[in-house]
Amino acid sequence: MRQNFITEQKVFDEVKKAIVETLRVDENEIKPESSLIKDLGAESLDFLDINYRLEQKFGIKMARHFILEHVEEIFGEGSAIDENGQLTDKGVALLQMRFGDEHAEFTRGMDMDMLPTLITVHVLTKGVMDILESLPDTCPNCGNTAWKTEDGAKLTCGSCGEPAPFANGDDLIKQWLASVQEEKKIF
Amino acid sequence: MKQTLFNDKVALVTGSSRGLGNAIARKLALAGSDIAINYRKAGGSSQEQGEHLCEEIRGMGRRAILIQADISKKESVKKLFQEIVREFGRLDFLILNAARAPFKPIERLLERELRQLVETNYLGNIFCIQEALPLLEKTQGTVVFISSLGSRFYNPAYPLGSMKAAMESVIRDCAEGLIERNISVNAVCGGLVKTDSFKVLRQYWEEIQYIPDELFVEPDEIADVVLFLCDPASRGIRGQTIVVDRGLSNRLYRSVKRHEA
């Protein structure tokens, strides 16, 4: 369901806040196109910290695994990343579709360790937005359509008080992969 | 300055830019040792935190150096020890703290993740022991491996536990094998600790939020036992894994924190 309660600006602001709290960088340094690793100095544990803050803020579950991990699990090891840990043609095609907007450079043979550098502030923001978009029309607990928010971040049912149930980030990635595979048959 | 048993001694703590390793390095420095701090990823927050730790230790009046090395690579380990020889000329305490693992159930691990798991947490630690031997022999030094309760209990998405179990066995083996060379070998098994790694656990194991605060171990409580194992007072302990968990693993039932109303 297209939700109108939480704006992209609000999500962007919260993402910035989470980054400031975790990485202790200046808010002014954070742009949508900032790579968390390359520009802001994040490491893998920092990602988890940032994700955790966003999860607590919005009542959601961010993806625990990077998209290519999902690809390898679904389509087999070696499909996106070869035995030398480098990106395959199919991996490139997929990343192009997923991150084309980010103006990132990916080429065949690119080392997989470089891939987390693709995660920008915009990617995180979009990740949260995608999860929020999975808001069901009606509350699965009481059947009413009465979503509301008190703090502009967490959604609850105005009828029975239950927190809004969103799809989790990993499931959304799997769904996206399934639909892309159906359409483009990359793998 | 008061002379202690640890003065003029040198410790290497792998993975010590943050978390438990950081606390252990600090504790050994406070006790009087010079410290080699090791981290893996250049250019990130680990390097920065490692540099801060170096400064702090130097502020205590000890020598400290920061060495980047990936213990899963034998060449990297060789260079690590060469640098220690260059800087300090000796090694007394080898604290094997560095660990690296994906958070996934074992049955979902990709081949490359499995290999990385074994290469860092099993092979890497053994590479360190092997390279340290000539130095530790000269000082009748000590090896302490940092394990976790995952070695003996199930944790969701925690394949690292199997490597901890393997290393506890390696410790038993080396403790016996190195008697003739007068090198002491033991392990400390930590319980639940609120370090950076905890941030990972709380996302994969939500129930952890309901464990009472007083069952969480402070990094210092573990560091103190590591210190003890480096001290001649612990000379009767050989090949053991000392559990430091505030009794968490003793309990079959434990109380749950009440939700706030």
Short mmCIF file of C-alpha atoms in Angstrom, two decimals:
data_model
loop_
_atom_site.label_atom_id
_atom_site.label_comp_id
_atom_site.label_asym_id
_atom_site.label_seq_id
_atom_site.Cartn_x
_atom_site.Cartn_y
_atom_site.Cartn_z
CA MET A 1 0.00 0.00 0.00
CA ARG A 2 1.30 3.41 -0.89
CA GLN A 3 1.66 5.03 2.47
CA ASN A 4 1.49 8.76 2.96
CA PHE A 5 2.31 8.95 6.62
CA ILE A 6 6.06 8.90 6.44
CA THR A 7 7.76 11.02 3.83
CA GLU A 8 11.04 10.32 2.11
CA GLN A 9 12.39 13.49 3.67
CA LYS A 10 11.57 12.16 7.14
CA VAL A 11 13.30 8.88 6.32
CA PHE A 12 16.32 10.71 4.91
CA ASP A 13 16.55 12.83 8.06
CA GLU A 14 16.39 9.77 10.29
CA VAL A 15 18.98 7.97 8.19
CA LYS A 16 21.29 10.96 8.58
CA LYS A 17 20.65 11.01 12.32
CA ALA A 18 21.44 7.31 12.62
CA ILE A 19 24.66 7.84 10.68
CA VAL A 20 25.68 10.82 12.81
CA GLU A 21 25.05 8.84 16.00
CA THR A 22 26.94 5.79 14.80
CA LEU A 23 29.85 7.26 12.86
CA ARG A 24 30.15 10.55 14.71
CA VAL A 25 30.46 12.49 11.46
CA ASP A 26 29.15 15.97 10.85
CA GLU A 27 25.61 16.02 9.45
CA ASN A 28 26.76 18.45 6.76
CA GLU A 29 29.07 15.79 5.35
CA ILE A 30 26.14 13.49 4.63
CA LYS A 31 24.72 13.70 1.14
CA PRO A 32 22.32 11.27 -0.54
CA GLU A 33 25.13 10.07 -2.77
CA SER A 34 27.60 9.60 0.10
CA SER A 35 28.93 6.07 0.25
CA LEU A 36 28.84 4.91 3.86
CA ILE A 37 32.13 3.10 3.51
CA LYS A 38 34.07 5.30 1.10
CA ASP A 39 32.89 8.74 2.15
CA LEU A 40 31.79 8.29 5.74
CA GLY A 41 34.21 5.65 7.00
CA ALA A 42 31.72 3.00 8.04
CA GLU A 43 32.60 -0.64 8.68
CA SER A 44 30.38 -3.71 8.73
CA LEU A 45 29.54 -3.39 12.43
CA ASP A 46 28.59 0.24 11.82
CA PHE A 47 26.08 -0.85 9.18
CA LEU A 48 24.42 -3.07 11.74
CA ASP A 49 24.31 -0.23 14.22
CA ILE A 50 22.75 2.16 11.70
CA ASN A 51 20.25 -0.47 10.63
CA TYR A 52 19.36 -1.19 14.23
CA ARG A 53 18.61 2.47 14.91
CA LEU A 54 16.39 2.69 11.83
CA GLU A 55 14.63 -0.52 12.79
CA GLN A 56 13.88 0.80 16.24
CA LYS A 57 12.77 4.16 14.86
CA PHE A 58 10.36 2.90 12.22
CA GLY A 59 9.39 -0.47 13.65
CA ILE A 60 10.79 -2.32 10.63
CA LYS A 61 13.33 -5.05 9.83
CA MET A 62 16.08 -4.04 7.45
CA ALA A 63 17.72 -6.59 5.17
CA ARG A 64 20.41 -8.60 6.91
CA HIS A 65 22.11 -9.72 3.73
CA PHE A 66 23.41 -7.93 0.66
CA ILE A 67 21.54 -8.61 -2.58
CA LEU A 68 24.29 -10.72 -4.15
CA GLU A 69 24.25 -13.07 -1.16
CA HIS A 70 20.59 -13.66 -1.90
CA VAL A 71 21.41 -14.22 -5.57
CA GLU A 72 24.02 -16.83 -4.69
CA GLU A 73 21.64 -18.58 -2.34
CA ILE A 74 18.77 -18.65 -4.81
CA PHE A 75 20.58 -19.16 -8.10
CA GLY A 76 23.66 -21.01 -6.90
CA GLU A 77 27.17 -20.09 -5.84
CA GLY A 78 29.13 -18.67 -8.73
CA SER A 79 26.15 -17.04 -10.40
CA ALA A 80 26.99 -13.49 -9.37
CA ILE A 81 30.44 -13.91 -7.90
CA ASP A 82 33.04 -16.25 -9.34
CA GLU A 83 35.48 -18.47 -7.46
CA ASN A 84 38.01 -15.62 -7.26
CA GLY A 85 35.52 -13.44 -5.43
CA GLN A 86 34.93 -11.27 -8.49
CA LEU A 87 31.75 -10.02 -10.11
CA THR A 88 30.43 -12.00 -13.09
CA ASP A 89 28.63 -10.55 -16.13
CA LYS A 90 25.31 -11.62 -14.66
CA GLY A 91 26.26 -10.01 -11.38
CA VAL A 92 27.00 -6.77 -13.21
CA ALA A 93 23.67 -6.90 -15.08
CA LEU A 94 21.80 -7.38 -11.83
CA LEU A 95 23.60 -4.63 -9.97
CA GLN A 96 23.00 -2.32 -12.90
CA MET A 97 19.29 -2.91 -12.49
CA ARG A 98 19.36 -2.52 -8.75
CA PHE A 99 21.79 0.36 -8.35
CA GLY A 100 21.68 2.01 -11.74
CA ASP A 101 20.41 5.20 -10.14
CA GLU A 102 23.38 5.46 -7.86
CA HIS A 103 25.81 6.37 -10.65
CA ALA A 104 28.10 3.67 -9.44
CA GLU A 105 30.69 1.90 -11.51
CA PHE A 106 30.55 -1.84 -11.65
CA THR A 107 32.42 -4.00 -14.06
CA ARG A 108 33.01 -7.66 -14.56
CA GLY A 109 35.94 -8.79 -12.45
CA MET A 110 35.31 -6.20 -9.77
CA ASP A 111 36.26 -7.53 -6.35
CA MET A 112 33.26 -8.41 -4.22
CA ASP A 113 34.81 -6.68 -1.23
CA MET A 114 34.26 -3.42 -3.11
CA LEU A 115 30.53 -3.98 -3.39
CA PRO A 116 29.48 -2.75 0.06
CA THR A 117 30.92 0.62 -0.98
CA LEU A 118 27.88 0.87 -3.26
CA ILE A 119 25.63 1.40 -0.27
CA THR A 120 24.91 5.11 -0.20
CA VAL A 121 22.69 7.16 2.05
CA HIS A 122 20.17 7.12 -0.79
CA VAL A 123 20.23 3.32 -0.95
CA LEU A 124 19.51 3.12 2.78
CA THR A 125 16.73 5.68 2.49
CA LYS A 126 15.19 3.79 -0.40
CA GLY A 127 15.52 0.54 1.54
CA VAL A 128 13.46 1.98 4.38
CA MET A 129 10.91 3.45 1.95
CA ASP A 130 10.51 0.09 0.18
CA ILE A 131 9.78 -1.59 3.50
CA LEU A 132 7.29 1.09 4.47
CA GLU A 133 5.56 0.62 1.10
CA SER A 134 4.78 -2.95 2.12
CA LEU A 135 2.21 -1.64 4.59
CA PRO A 136 -0.91 -3.81 4.19
CA ASP A 137 -4.25 -2.11 3.43
CA THR A 138 -5.92 -3.54 6.49
CA CYS A 139 -4.66 -4.46 9.92
CA PRO A 140 -4.17 -8.25 10.03
CA ASN A 141 -5.19 -8.23 13.68
CA CYS A 142 -8.56 -6.50 13.54
CA GLY A 143 -9.26 -6.08 9.81
CA ASN A 144 -9.69 -2.32 9.92
CA THR A 145 -7.97 0.31 7.82
CA ALA A 146 -6.98 2.73 10.52
CA TRP A 147 -3.22 3.25 10.33
CA LYS A 148 -1.94 6.23 12.22
CA THR A 149 1.29 7.65 13.56
CA GLU A 150 1.99 9.71 16.62
CA ASP A 151 5.64 10.47 16.07
CA GLY A 152 5.73 10.56 12.27
CA ALA A 153 7.88 7.45 12.25
CA LYS A 154 6.07 4.48 13.80
CA LEU A 155 2.77 3.30 12.41
CA THR A 156 0.13 1.62 14.54
CA CYS A 157 -3.45 0.53 14.02
CA GLY A 158 -5.83 3.23 15.23
CA SER A 159 -8.40 0.55 15.92
CA CYS A 160 -6.60 -2.11 17.94
CA GLY A 161 -3.21 -0.52 18.66
CA GLU A 162 -1.12 -3.22 17.03
CA PRO A 163 2.10 -2.04 15.35
CA ALA A 164 1.94 -2.03 11.55
CA PRO A 165 3.37 -5.27 10.11
CA PHE A 166 5.82 -4.61 7.31
CA ALA A 167 7.60 -7.11 5.11
CA ASN A 168 11.20 -7.54 6.14
CA GLY A 169 14.01 -6.19 3.96
CA ASP A 170 15.38 -9.62 3.01
CA ASP A 171 11.97 -10.85 1.83
CA LEU A 172 11.54 -7.75 -0.29
CA ILE A 173 14.90 -8.35 -1.95
CA LYS A 174 13.94 -11.96 -2.66
CA GLN A 175 10.64 -10.82 -4.15
CA TRP A 176 12.42 -8.28 -6.32
CA LEU A 177 14.87 -10.94 -7.51
CA ALA A 178 12.05 -13.33 -8.33
CA SER A 179 10.24 -10.74 -10.40
CA VAL A 180 13.41 -9.65 -12.19
CA GLN A 181 14.29 -13.24 -12.98
CA GLU A 182 10.76 -13.85 -14.28
CA GLU A 183 11.06 -10.83 -16.54
CA LYS A 184 14.69 -10.88 -17.64
CA LYS A 185 15.80 -14.45 -17.00
CA ILE A 186 19.34 -13.33 -16.19
CA PHE A 187 20.28 -16.53 -14.33
CA MET B 1 57.00 4.04 38.71
CA LYS B 2 56.23 0.91 40.64
CA GLN B 3 57.91 -2.13 39.16
CA THR B 4 55.42 -4.84 38.32
CA LEU B 5 55.68 -8.36 36.95
CA PHE B 6 54.53 -6.99 33.64
CA ASN B 7 57.11 -4.26 33.16
CA ASP B 8 59.38 -4.65 30.14
CA LYS B 9 57.10 -7.33 28.79
CA VAL B 10 55.40 -7.22 25.42
CA ALA B 11 51.90 -8.34 24.53
CA LEU B 12 50.27 -8.83 21.14
CA VAL B 13 46.48 -8.68 21.19
CA THR B 14 44.98 -9.60 17.83
CA GLY B 15 41.86 -7.67 16.87
CA SER B 16 42.40 -5.09 19.58
CA SER B 17 41.28 -1.85 17.98
CA ARG B 18 37.88 -2.26 19.61
CA GLY B 19 35.71 -4.37 21.88
CA LEU B 20 37.17 -7.02 24.13
CA GLY B 21 40.61 -6.82 22.48
CA ASN B 22 40.76 -3.12 23.24
CA ALA B 23 39.89 -3.73 26.91
CA ILE B 24 42.48 -6.51 27.19
CA ALA B 25 45.21 -4.38 25.58
CA ARG B 26 44.41 -1.55 27.94
CA LYS B 27 44.48 -3.84 30.98
CA LEU B 28 47.86 -5.31 30.03
CA ALA B 29 49.23 -1.81 29.46
CA LEU B 30 47.98 -0.66 32.84
CA ALA B 31 49.71 -3.67 34.37
CA GLY B 32 52.97 -2.51 32.82
CA SER B 33 53.30 -4.15 29.41
CA ASP B 34 54.15 -2.68 26.06
CA ILE B 35 51.51 -3.50 23.50
CA ALA B 36 51.26 -4.44 19.84
CA ILE B 37 47.73 -3.64 18.72
CA ASN B 38 46.46 -5.44 15.65
CA TYR B 39 43.54 -4.74 13.34
CA ARG B 40 42.56 -5.98 9.89
CA LYS B 41 40.84 -3.36 7.78
CA ALA B 42 42.98 -0.43 6.72
CA GLY B 43 41.41 3.00 6.29
CA GLY B 44 38.28 2.45 8.33
CA SER B 45 37.06 3.02 11.87
CA SER B 46 39.14 0.08 13.17
CA GLN B 47 42.32 1.84 12.15
CA GLU B 48 41.13 5.07 13.74
CA GLN B 49 40.19 3.37 16.99
CA GLY B 50 43.46 1.49 16.97
CA GLU B 51 45.35 4.76 16.65
CA HIS B 52 43.43 6.22 19.60
CA LEU B 53 44.24 3.20 21.69
CA CYS B 54 47.92 3.54 20.81
CA GLU B 55 47.89 7.15 21.97
CA GLU B 56 46.15 6.24 25.19
CA ILE B 57 48.66 3.53 25.97
CA ARG B 58 51.56 5.84 25.22
CA GLY B 59 49.90 8.30 27.56
CA MET B 60 50.25 5.68 30.28
CA GLY B 61 53.99 5.69 29.69
CA ARG B 62 54.12 2.42 27.75
CA ARG B 63 55.19 1.73 24.22
CA ALA B 64 52.48 0.84 21.74
CA ILE B 65 52.41 0.13 18.03
CA LEU B 66 49.54 -0.44 15.65
CA ILE B 67 50.00 -3.22 13.11
CA GLN B 68 47.59 -4.00 10.29
CA ALA B 69 47.39 -7.71 9.49
CA ASP B 70 44.82 -10.22 8.31
CA ILE B 71 45.54 -13.30 10.39
CA SER B 72 43.89 -15.56 7.80
CA LYS B 73 46.89 -14.93 5.53
CA LYS B 74 50.10 -16.62 6.63
CA GLU B 75 52.27 -14.00 4.95
CA SER B 76 50.43 -11.28 6.82
CA VAL B 77 51.03 -13.10 10.11
CA LYS B 78 54.72 -13.49 9.33
CA LYS B 79 55.00 -9.76 8.69
CA LEU B 80 53.07 -9.04 11.88
CA PHE B 81 55.63 -10.90 13.97
CA GLN B 82 58.56 -9.48 12.03
CA GLU B 83 57.33 -6.03 12.94
CA ILE B 84 57.01 -6.98 16.60
CA VAL B 85 60.61 -8.20 16.57
CA ARG B 86 61.71 -4.98 14.88
CA GLU B 87 59.91 -2.73 17.35
CA PHE B 88 60.15 -4.61 20.61
CA GLY B 89 62.63 -7.44 20.11
CA ARG B 90 60.48 -9.83 22.14
CA LEU B 91 57.03 -11.22 22.83
CA ASP B 92 55.73 -12.40 26.18
CA PHE B 93 51.96 -12.63 25.78
CA LEU B 94 50.01 -13.72 22.73
CA ILE B 95 46.32 -12.93 23.13
CA LEU B 96 44.26 -14.49 20.34
CA ASN B 97 41.21 -12.31 20.29
CA ALA B 98 40.54 -11.54 16.62
CA ALA B 99 37.53 -13.27 15.11
CA ARG B 100 35.52 -12.87 11.96
CA ALA B 101 32.35 -14.62 10.89
CA PRO B 102 29.16 -14.19 8.92
CA PHE B 103 25.91 -14.39 10.84
CA LYS B 104 24.01 -17.17 9.17
CA PRO B 105 22.95 -20.67 10.13
CA ILE B 106 25.60 -23.16 9.04
CA GLU B 107 23.38 -24.82 6.46
CA ARG B 108 23.09 -21.52 4.58
CA LEU B 109 26.78 -20.67 4.44
CA LEU B 110 28.23 -20.25 0.98
CA GLU B 111 31.48 -22.07 0.24
CA ARG B 112 33.52 -18.90 0.34
CA GLU B 113 31.98 -17.94 3.70
CA LEU B 114 32.81 -21.36 5.14
CA ARG B 115 36.38 -21.10 3.97
CA GLN B 116 36.72 -17.60 5.39
CA LEU B 117 35.28 -18.83 8.70
CA VAL B 118 37.90 -21.54 8.97
CA GLU B 119 40.74 -19.45 7.59
CA THR B 120 40.41 -16.63 10.09
CA ASN B 121 39.17 -18.35 13.21
CA TYR B 122 41.01 -21.65 13.03
CA LEU B 123 43.96 -21.39 10.64
CA GLY B 124 44.64 -17.75 11.49
CA ASN B 125 44.96 -18.45 15.19
CA ILE B 126 47.22 -21.43 14.55
CA PHE B 127 49.40 -19.35 12.21
CA CYS B 128 49.79 -16.86 15.06
CA ILE B 129 50.75 -19.56 17.56
CA GLN B 130 53.28 -21.06 15.17
CA GLU B 131 54.91 -17.76 14.28
CA ALA B 132 55.02 -16.69 17.93
CA LEU B 133 56.71 -19.86 19.19
CA PRO B 134 60.36 -18.81 18.70
CA LEU B 135 59.66 -15.59 20.59
CA LEU B 136 57.54 -17.11 23.35
CA GLU B 137 60.12 -19.81 23.91
CA LYS B 138 62.73 -17.18 24.79
CA THR B 139 60.46 -15.46 27.32
CA GLN B 140 58.66 -18.53 28.63
CA GLY B 141 55.60 -16.70 27.53
CA THR B 142 51.88 -17.20 27.46
CA VAL B 143 49.14 -17.83 24.93
CA VAL B 144 45.55 -16.93 25.83
CA PHE B 145 42.74 -17.64 23.39
CA ILE B 146 39.49 -15.70 23.71
CA SER B 147 36.54 -18.01 23.29
CA SER B 148 32.79 -17.59 23.74
CA LEU B 149 29.86 -19.59 25.04
CA GLY B 150 29.03 -20.31 21.41
CA SER B 151 31.70 -23.00 21.63
CA ARG B 152 29.44 -25.11 23.78
CA PHE B 153 25.90 -23.73 23.35
CA TYR B 154 23.72 -22.99 20.38
CA ASN B 155 23.25 -19.37 19.31
CA PRO B 156 21.12 -18.45 16.31
CA ALA B 157 23.13 -17.59 13.18
CA TYR B 158 26.44 -18.09 14.99
CA PRO B 159 28.71 -20.48 13.04
CA LEU B 160 31.67 -18.87 14.81
CA GLY B 161 30.78 -21.07 17.78
CA SER B 162 32.05 -24.15 15.98
CA MET B 163 35.42 -22.46 15.45
CA LYS B 164 35.59 -21.47 19.10
CA ALA B 165 35.02 -25.10 20.03
CA ALA B 166 37.79 -26.17 17.65
CA MET B 167 40.19 -23.63 19.15
CA GLU B 168 39.45 -24.72 22.72
CA SER B 169 40.64 -28.12 21.60
CA VAL B 170 43.72 -26.60 19.96
CA ILE B 171 44.48 -24.91 23.27
CA ARG B 172 44.39 -28.27 25.07
CA ASP B 173 46.69 -29.72 22.43
CA CYS B 174 49.21 -26.88 22.48
CA ALA B 175 49.19 -26.69 26.27
CA GLU B 176 50.59 -30.21 26.37
CA GLY B 177 52.75 -29.86 23.29
CA LEU B 178 54.49 -26.74 24.59
CA ILE B 179 55.23 -27.85 28.16
CA GLU B 180 58.88 -28.57 27.31
CA ARG B 181 59.25 -25.04 25.99
CA ASN B 182 57.68 -23.57 29.14
CA ILE B 183 54.93 -21.80 27.26
CA SER B 184 51.63 -21.53 29.10
CA VAL B 185 48.49 -22.01 27.02
CA ASN B 186 44.92 -21.40 28.18
CA ALA B 187 41.67 -19.80 27.11
CA VAL B 188 39.05 -17.47 28.53
CA CYS B 189 35.47 -18.04 27.50
CA GLY B 190 33.38 -14.90 27.70
CA GLY B 191 29.64 -14.78 28.27
CA LEU B 192 27.44 -11.98 26.96
CA VAL B 193 29.39 -8.75 26.62
CA LYS B 194 28.09 -5.43 25.41
CA THR B 195 30.74 -4.60 22.85
CA ASP B 196 30.27 -3.71 19.20
CA SER B 197 29.66 -7.36 18.37
CA PHE B 198 26.65 -7.25 20.62
CA LYS B 199 25.10 -4.98 18.00
CA VAL B 200 25.16 -7.96 15.69
CA LEU B 201 23.73 -10.38 18.22
CA ARG B 202 20.79 -8.20 19.13
CA GLN B 203 19.67 -8.19 15.51
CA TYR B 204 19.94 -11.93 15.01
CA TRP B 205 18.80 -12.99 18.46
CA GLU B 206 16.04 -10.68 19.64
CA GLU B 207 15.54 -12.53 22.92
CA ILE B 208 18.88 -11.17 24.06
CA GLN B 209 17.18 -7.91 24.95
CA TYR B 210 15.29 -9.73 27.69
CA ILE B 211 18.30 -11.09 29.50
CA PRO B 212 18.78 -9.17 32.76
CA ASP B 213 21.51 -6.55 32.59
CA GLU B 214 23.39 -8.02 35.51
CA LEU B 215 24.13 -11.17 33.50
CA PHE B 216 26.14 -9.16 30.98
CA VAL B 217 29.86 -9.34 31.61
CA GLU B 218 31.97 -6.19 31.54
CA PRO B 219 34.94 -6.36 29.17
CA ASP B 220 37.18 -5.57 32.13
CA GLU B 221 36.01 -8.66 33.98
CA ILE B 222 37.25 -10.78 31.11
CA ALA B 223 40.44 -8.74 30.71
CA ASP B 224 41.26 -9.28 34.40
CA VAL B 225 41.18 -13.04 33.94
CA VAL B 226 43.36 -12.77 30.84
CA LEU B 227 45.80 -10.79 32.96
CA PHE B 228 45.73 -13.49 35.61
CA LEU B 229 46.52 -16.16 33.02
CA CYS B 230 49.58 -14.10 32.00
CA ASP B 231 50.70 -13.94 35.62
CA PRO B 232 52.83 -16.67 37.27
CA ALA B 233 50.02 -17.01 39.82
CA SER B 234 48.16 -19.05 37.20
CA ARG B 235 51.06 -21.45 36.54
CA GLY B 236 49.09 -24.45 37.79
CA ILE B 237 46.42 -23.96 35.13
CA ARG B 238 47.19 -25.72 31.86
CA GLY B 239 45.11 -26.11 28.71
CA GLN B 240 41.96 -24.85 30.44
CA THR B 241 39.15 -22.64 29.22
CA ILE B 242 38.04 -20.41 32.09
CA VAL B 243 34.43 -19.34 31.72
CA VAL B 244 33.78 -15.71 32.65
CA ASP B 245 30.05 -15.21 32.18
CA ARG B 246 28.65 -14.06 35.54
CA GLY B 247 27.08 -17.47 35.84
CA LEU B 248 24.91 -17.17 32.74
CA SER B 249 25.71 -20.68 31.58
CA ASN B 250 25.05 -22.06 35.07
CA ARG B 251 21.39 -21.33 34.84
CA LEU B 252 18.71 -23.49 33.32
CA TYR B 253 16.05 -20.89 33.93
CA ARG B 254 16.58 -17.21 34.05
CA SER B 255 14.25 -14.36 34.80
CA VAL B 256 13.04 -12.18 32.00
CA LYS B 257 13.02 -8.41 32.13
CA ARG B 258 9.51 -7.09 32.50
CA HIS B 259 8.26 -4.98 29.61
CA GLU B 260 7.73 -1.37 30.52
CA ALA B 261 4.01 -0.63 30.78
#
